[in-house]
mmCIF file of C-alpha atoms and ligand atoms in Angstrom:
data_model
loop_
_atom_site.group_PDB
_atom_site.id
_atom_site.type_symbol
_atom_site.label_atom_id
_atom_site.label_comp_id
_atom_site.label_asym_id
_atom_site.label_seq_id
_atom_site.Cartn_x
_atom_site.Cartn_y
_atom_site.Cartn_z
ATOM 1 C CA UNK A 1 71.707 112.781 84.695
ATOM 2 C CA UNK A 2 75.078 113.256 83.359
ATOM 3 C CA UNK A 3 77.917 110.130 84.296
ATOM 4 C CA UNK A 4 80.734 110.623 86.551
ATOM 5 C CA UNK A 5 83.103 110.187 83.707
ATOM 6 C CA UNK A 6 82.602 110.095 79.881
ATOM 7 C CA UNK A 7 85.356 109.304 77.126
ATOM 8 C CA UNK A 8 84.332 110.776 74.043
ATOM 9 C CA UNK A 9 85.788 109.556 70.970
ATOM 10 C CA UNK A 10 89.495 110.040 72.336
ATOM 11 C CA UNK A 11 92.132 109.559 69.675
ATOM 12 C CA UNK A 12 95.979 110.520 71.099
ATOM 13 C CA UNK A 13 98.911 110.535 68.742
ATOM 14 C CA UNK A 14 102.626 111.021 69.803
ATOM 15 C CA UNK A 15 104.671 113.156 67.449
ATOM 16 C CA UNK A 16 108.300 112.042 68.238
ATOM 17 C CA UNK A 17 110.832 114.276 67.294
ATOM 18 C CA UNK A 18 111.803 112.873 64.136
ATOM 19 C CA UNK A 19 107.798 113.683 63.313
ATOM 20 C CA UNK A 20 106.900 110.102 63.078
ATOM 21 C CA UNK A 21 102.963 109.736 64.362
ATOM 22 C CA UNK A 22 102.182 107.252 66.552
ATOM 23 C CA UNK A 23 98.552 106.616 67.486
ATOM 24 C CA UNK A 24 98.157 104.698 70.483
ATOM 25 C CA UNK A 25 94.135 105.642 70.537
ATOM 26 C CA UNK A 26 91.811 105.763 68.080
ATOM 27 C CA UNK A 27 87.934 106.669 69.226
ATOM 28 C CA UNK A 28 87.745 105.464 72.739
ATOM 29 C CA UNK A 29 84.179 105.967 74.163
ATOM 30 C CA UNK A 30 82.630 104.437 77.470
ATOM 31 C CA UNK A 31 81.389 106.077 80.449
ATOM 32 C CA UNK A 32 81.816 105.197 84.286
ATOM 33 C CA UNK A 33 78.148 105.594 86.424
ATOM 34 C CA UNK A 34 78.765 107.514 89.874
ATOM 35 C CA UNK A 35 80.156 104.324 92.149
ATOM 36 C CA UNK A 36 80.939 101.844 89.445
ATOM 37 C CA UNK A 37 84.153 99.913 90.015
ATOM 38 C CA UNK A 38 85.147 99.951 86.149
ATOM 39 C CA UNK A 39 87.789 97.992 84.992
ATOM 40 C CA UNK A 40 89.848 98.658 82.260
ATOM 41 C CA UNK A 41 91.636 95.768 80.755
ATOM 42 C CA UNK A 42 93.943 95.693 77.528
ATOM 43 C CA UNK A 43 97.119 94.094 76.879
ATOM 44 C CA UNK A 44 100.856 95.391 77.553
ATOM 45 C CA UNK A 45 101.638 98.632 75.585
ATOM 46 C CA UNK A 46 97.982 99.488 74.584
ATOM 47 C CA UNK A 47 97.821 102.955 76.519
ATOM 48 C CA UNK A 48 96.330 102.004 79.364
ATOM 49 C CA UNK A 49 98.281 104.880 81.018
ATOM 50 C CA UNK A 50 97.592 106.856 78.589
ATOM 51 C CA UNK A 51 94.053 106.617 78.232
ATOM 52 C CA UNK A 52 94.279 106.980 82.406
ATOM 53 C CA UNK A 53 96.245 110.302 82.021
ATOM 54 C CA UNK A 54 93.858 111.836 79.615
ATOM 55 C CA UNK A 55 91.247 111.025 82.226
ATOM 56 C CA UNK A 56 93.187 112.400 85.274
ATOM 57 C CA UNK A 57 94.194 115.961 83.068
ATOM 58 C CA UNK A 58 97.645 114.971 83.193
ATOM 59 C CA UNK A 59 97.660 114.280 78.838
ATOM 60 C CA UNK A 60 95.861 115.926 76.475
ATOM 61 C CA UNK A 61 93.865 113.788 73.879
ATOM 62 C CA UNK A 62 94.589 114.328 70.049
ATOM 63 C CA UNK A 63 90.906 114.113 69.404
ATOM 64 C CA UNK A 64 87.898 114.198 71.089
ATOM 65 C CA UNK A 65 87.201 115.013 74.817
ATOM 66 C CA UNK A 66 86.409 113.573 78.410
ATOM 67 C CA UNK A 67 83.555 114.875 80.765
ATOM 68 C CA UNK A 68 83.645 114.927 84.178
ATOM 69 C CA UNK A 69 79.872 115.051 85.552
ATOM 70 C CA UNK A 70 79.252 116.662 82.409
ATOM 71 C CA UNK A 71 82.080 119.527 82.544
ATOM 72 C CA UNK A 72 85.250 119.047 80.294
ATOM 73 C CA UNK A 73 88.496 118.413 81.854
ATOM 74 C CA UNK A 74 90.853 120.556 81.089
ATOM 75 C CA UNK A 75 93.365 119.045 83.357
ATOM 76 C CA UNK A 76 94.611 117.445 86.682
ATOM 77 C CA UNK A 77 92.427 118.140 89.689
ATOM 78 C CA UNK A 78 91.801 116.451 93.382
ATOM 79 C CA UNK A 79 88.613 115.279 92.145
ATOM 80 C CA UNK A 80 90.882 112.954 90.137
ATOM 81 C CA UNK A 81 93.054 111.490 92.238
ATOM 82 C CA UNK A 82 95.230 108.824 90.542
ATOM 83 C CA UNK A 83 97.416 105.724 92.323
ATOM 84 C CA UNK A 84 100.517 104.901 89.695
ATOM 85 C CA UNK A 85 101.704 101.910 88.545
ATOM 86 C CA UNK A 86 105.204 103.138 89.762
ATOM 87 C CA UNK A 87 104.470 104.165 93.093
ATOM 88 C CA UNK A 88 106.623 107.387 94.097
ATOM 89 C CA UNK A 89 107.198 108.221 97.810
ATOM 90 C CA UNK A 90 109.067 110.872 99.534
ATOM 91 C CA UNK A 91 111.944 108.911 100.675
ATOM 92 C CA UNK A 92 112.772 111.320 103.047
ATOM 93 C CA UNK A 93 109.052 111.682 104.602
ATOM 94 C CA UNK A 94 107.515 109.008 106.646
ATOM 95 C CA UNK A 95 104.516 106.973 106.294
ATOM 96 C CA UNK A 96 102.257 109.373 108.046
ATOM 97 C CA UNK A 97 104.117 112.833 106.432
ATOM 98 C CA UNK A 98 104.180 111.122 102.961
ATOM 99 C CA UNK A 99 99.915 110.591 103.275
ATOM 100 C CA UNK A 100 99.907 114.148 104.880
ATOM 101 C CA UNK A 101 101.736 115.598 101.972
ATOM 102 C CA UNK A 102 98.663 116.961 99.831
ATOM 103 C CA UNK A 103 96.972 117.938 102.574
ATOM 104 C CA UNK A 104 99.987 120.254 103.702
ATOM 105 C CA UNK A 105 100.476 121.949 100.190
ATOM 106 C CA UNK A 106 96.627 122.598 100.862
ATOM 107 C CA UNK A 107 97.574 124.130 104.102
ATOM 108 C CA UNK A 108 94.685 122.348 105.948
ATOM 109 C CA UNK A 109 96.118 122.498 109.701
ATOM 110 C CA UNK A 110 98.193 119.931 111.177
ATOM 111 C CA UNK A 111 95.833 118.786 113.686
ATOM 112 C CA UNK A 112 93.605 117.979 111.042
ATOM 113 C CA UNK A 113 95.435 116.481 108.560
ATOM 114 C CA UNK A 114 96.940 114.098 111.018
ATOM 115 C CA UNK A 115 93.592 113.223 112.037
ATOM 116 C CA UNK A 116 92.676 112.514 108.086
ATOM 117 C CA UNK A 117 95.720 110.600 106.921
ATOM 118 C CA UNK A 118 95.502 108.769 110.983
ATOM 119 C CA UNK A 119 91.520 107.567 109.301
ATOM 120 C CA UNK A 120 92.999 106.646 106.334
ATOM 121 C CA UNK A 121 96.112 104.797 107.562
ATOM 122 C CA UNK A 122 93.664 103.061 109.434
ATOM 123 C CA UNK A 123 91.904 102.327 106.970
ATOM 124 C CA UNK A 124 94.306 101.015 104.409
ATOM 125 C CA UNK A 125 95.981 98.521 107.514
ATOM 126 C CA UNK A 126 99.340 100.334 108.491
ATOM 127 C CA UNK A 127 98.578 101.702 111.239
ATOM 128 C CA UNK A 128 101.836 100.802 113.485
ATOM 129 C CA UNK A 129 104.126 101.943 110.656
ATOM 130 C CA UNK A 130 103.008 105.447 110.276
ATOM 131 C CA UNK A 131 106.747 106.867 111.586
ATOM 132 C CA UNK A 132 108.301 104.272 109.139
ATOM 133 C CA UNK A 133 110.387 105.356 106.171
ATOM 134 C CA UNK A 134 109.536 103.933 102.772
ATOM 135 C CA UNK A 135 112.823 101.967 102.587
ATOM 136 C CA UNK A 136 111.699 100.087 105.646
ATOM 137 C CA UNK A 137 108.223 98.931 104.134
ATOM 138 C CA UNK A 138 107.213 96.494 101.725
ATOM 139 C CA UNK A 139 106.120 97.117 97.894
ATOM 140 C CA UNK A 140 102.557 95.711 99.467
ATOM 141 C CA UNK A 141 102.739 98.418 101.792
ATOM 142 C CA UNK A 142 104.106 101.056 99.477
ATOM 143 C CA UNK A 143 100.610 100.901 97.267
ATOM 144 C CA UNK A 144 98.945 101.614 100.597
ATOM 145 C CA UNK A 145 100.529 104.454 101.603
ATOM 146 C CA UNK A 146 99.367 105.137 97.644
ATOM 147 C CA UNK A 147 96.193 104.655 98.112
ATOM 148 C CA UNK A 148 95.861 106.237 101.359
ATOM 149 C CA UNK A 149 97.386 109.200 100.007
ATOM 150 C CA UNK A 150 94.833 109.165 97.284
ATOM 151 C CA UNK A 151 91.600 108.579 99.335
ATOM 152 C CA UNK A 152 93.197 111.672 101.524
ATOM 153 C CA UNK A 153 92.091 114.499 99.040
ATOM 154 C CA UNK A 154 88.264 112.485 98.857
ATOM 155 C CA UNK A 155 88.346 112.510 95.053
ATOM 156 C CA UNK A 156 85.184 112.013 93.262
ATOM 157 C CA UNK A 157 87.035 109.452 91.430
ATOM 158 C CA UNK A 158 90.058 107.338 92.146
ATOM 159 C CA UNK A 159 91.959 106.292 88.799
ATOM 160 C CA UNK A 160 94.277 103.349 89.646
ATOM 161 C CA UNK A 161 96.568 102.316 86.912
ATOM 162 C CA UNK A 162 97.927 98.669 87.451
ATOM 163 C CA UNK A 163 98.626 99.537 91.216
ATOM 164 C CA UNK A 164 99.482 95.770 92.224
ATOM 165 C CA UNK A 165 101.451 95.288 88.614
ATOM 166 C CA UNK A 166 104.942 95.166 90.834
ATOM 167 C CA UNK A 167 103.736 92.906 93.777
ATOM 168 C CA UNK A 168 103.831 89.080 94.156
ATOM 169 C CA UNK A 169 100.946 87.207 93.592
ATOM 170 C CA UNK A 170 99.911 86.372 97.243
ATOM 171 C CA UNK A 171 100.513 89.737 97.961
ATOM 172 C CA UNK A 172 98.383 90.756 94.712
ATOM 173 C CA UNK A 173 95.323 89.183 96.370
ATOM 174 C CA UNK A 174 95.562 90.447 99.403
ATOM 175 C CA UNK A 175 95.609 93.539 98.038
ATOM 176 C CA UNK A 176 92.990 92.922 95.432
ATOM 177 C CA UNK A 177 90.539 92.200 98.916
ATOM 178 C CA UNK A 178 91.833 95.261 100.382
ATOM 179 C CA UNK A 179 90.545 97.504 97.523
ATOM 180 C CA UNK A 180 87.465 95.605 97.565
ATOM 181 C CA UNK A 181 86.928 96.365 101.251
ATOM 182 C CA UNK A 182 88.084 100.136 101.126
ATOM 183 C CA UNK A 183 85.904 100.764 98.687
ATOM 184 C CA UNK A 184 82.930 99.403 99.865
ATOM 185 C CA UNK A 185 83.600 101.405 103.103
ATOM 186 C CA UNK A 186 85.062 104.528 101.170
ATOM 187 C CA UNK A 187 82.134 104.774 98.470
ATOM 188 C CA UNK A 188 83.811 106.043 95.582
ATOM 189 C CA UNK A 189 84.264 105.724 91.304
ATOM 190 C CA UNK A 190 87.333 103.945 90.794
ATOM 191 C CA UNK A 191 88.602 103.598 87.553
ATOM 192 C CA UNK A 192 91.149 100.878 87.617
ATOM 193 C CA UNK A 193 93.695 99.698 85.137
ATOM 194 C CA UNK A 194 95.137 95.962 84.731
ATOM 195 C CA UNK A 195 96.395 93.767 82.158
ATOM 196 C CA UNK A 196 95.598 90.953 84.304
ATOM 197 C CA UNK A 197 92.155 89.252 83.499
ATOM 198 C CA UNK A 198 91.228 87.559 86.415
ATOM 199 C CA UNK A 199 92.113 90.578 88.361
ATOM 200 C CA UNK A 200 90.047 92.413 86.287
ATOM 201 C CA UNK A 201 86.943 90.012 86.725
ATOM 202 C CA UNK A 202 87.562 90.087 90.476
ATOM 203 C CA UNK A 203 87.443 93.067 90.918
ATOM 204 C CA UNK A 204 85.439 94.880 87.822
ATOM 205 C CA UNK A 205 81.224 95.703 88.234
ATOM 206 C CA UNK A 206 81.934 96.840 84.534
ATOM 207 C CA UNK A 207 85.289 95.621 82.312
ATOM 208 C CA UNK A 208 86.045 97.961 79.363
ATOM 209 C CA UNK A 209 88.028 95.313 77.278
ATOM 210 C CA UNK A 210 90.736 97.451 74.928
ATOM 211 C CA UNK A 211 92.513 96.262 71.705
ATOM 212 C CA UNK A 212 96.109 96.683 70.812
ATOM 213 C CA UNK A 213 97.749 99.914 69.309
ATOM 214 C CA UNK A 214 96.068 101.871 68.389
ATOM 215 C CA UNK A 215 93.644 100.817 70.775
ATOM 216 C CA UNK A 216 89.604 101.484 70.562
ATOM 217 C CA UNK A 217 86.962 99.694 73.248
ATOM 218 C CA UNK A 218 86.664 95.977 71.660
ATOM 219 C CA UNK A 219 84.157 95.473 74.368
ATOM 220 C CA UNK A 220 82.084 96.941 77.758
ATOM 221 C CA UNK A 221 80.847 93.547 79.705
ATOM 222 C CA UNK A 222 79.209 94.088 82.821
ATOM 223 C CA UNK A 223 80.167 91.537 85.285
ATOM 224 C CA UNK A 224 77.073 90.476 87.311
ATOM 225 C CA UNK A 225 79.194 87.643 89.636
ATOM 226 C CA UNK A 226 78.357 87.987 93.199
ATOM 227 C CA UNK A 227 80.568 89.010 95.736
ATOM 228 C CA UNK A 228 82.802 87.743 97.081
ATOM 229 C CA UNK A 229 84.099 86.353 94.198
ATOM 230 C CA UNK A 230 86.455 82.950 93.651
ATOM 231 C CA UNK A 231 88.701 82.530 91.434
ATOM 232 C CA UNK A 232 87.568 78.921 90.911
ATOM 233 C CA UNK A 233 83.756 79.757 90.632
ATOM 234 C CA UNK A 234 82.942 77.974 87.501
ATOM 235 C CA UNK A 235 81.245 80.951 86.253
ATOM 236 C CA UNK A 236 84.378 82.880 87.335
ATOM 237 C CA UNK A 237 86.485 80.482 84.944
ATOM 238 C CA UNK A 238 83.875 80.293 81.827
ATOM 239 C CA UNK A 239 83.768 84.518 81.823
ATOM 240 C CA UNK A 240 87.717 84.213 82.111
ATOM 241 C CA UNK A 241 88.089 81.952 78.605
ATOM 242 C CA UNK A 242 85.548 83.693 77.103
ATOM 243 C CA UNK A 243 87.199 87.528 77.832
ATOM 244 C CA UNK A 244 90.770 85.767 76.994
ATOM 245 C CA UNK A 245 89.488 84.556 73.690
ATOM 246 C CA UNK A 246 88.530 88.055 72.898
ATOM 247 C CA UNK A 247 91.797 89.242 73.324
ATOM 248 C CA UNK A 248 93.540 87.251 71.703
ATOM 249 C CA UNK A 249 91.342 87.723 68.271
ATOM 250 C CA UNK A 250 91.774 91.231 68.468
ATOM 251 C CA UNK A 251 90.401 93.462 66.446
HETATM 252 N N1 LIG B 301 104.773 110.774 76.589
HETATM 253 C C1 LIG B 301 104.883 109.932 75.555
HETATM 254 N N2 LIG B 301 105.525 110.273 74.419
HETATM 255 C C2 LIG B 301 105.601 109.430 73.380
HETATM 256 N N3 LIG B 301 105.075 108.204 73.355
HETATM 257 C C3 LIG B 301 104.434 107.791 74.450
HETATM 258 C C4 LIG B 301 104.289 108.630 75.616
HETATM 259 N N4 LIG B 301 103.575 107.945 76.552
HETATM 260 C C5 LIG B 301 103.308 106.754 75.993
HETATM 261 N N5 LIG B 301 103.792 106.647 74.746
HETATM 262 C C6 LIG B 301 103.653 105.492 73.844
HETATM 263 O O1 LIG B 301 102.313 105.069 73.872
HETATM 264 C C7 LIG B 301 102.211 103.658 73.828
HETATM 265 C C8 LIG B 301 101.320 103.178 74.925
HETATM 266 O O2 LIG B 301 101.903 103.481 76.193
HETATM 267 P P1 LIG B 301 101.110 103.341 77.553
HETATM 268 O O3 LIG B 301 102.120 103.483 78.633
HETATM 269 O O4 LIG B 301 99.941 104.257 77.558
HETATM 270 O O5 LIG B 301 100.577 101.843 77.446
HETATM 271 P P2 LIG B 301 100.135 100.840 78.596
HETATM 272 O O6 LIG B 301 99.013 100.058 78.041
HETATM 273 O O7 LIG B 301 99.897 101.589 79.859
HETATM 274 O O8 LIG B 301 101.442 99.951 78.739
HETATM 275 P P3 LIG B 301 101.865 98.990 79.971
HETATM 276 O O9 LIG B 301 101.021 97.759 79.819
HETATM 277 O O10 LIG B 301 103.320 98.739 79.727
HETATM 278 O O11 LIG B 301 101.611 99.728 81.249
HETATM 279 C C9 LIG B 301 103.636 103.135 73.885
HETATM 280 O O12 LIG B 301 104.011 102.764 72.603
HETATM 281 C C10 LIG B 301 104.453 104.313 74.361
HETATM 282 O O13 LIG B 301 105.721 104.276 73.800
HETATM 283 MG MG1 LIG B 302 100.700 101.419 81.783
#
């Protein structure tokens, strides 16, 4: 059986318009299983977005190709719904329109789609604020609406890149529970992008470990810690040292 997603030797290269080359990646390979949480963890500037926006159709890779349950993607799709690291929100739309959006532009009816985003307000914890404006919520709350917006087109494969980057750590862990809980109740793949490592062990069944530009896969580590997890769990703090240590030889 063919994986929910395979990276096939991707290489990407910007051509600025002076013509100097820039390769940001060089041969990334590594597959995500149907219902893996995979994290993938690099450092700052490493194209992490990229590599996500190859996935999700949005880019096109240099070289090579992704698969999507074996079929190539040729680009952006509801199958691959992505959550950005800068969360964008109709100002002018509230909670409830805003997660509504994508299902309007479908033109699903609007007894239904308030019925789906209503489930998956629910689900993400806002319900109460669905006739709030995003001015009058939190950045916490913002990735919610985010999230429920993504969940709201039931992709096969939710592609989160550094979603909680922007929020304060107490806030960061709540959310980081909050994805853990959604999707074990939402079953889905999640790709998800940090550049925090004990996020990425918290959350990750599988961490795809990246090197700096141009990046390639230094390392796939499944994570075998049982759930839930603590960030003080000795075993929690050994796989931490030993995935920072990594990094920080390189390549
Ligand atoms: N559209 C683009 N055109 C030209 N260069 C780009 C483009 N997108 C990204 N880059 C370059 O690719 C490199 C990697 O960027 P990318 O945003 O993918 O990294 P990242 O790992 O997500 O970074 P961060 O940790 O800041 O989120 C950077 O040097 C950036 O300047
Ligand atoms: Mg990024």
């Amino acid at each position: 059986m063919s994986s929910m997603i395979e990276v096939k030797n991707v290489r990407k290269l910007f051509v600025n318009e002076e013509g100097e080359k820039n390769e940001v990646l060089k041969n990334v390979s590594f597959h995500v299983d149907k219902n893996e949480f995979v994290v993938i963890f690099g450092p700052g500037q490493c194209g992490k977005t990229t590599l996500l926006n190859i996935i999700a159709g949005l880019e096109e890779a240099t070289d090579g190709e992704v698969l999507k349950m074996g079929e190539t993607v040729s680009g952006p799709g509801p199958d691959r719904a992505v959550v950005f690291q800068d969360i964008l929100l109709f100002p002018w739309l509230t909670v409830m329109q805003n997660v509504e959006y994508s299902m309007k532009v479908r033109g699903m009816d609007s007894r239904m789609r308030r019925e789906e985003a209503g489930k998956y307000i629910d689900l993400v914890g806002l319900n109460g604020f669905e006739k709030a404006y995003p001015v009058q919520i939190s950045g916490g709350m913002k990735q919610r609406v985010g999230i429920a917006r993504a969940y709201c087109t039931k992709p096969d494969v939710m592609l989160m890149d550094e979603p909680f980057g922007a929020l304060d750590a107490q806030t960061r862990y709540l959310m980081q529970d909050e994805v853990i809980r959604i999707s074990s109740t939402e079953k889905r793949t999640v790709v998800f992008v940090t550049n925090n490592v004990e996020e990425a062990i918290y959350l990750a069944d599988r961490i795809i470990i990246m090197t700096d530009c141009p990046s390639t896969v230094l390392k796939d580590i499944k994570i075998d810690l049982p759930r839930p997890r603590s960030y003080v769990d000795p075993e929690f703090l050994s796989l931490r040292k030993e995935i920072s240590a990594m990094l920080n030889r390189k390549r």
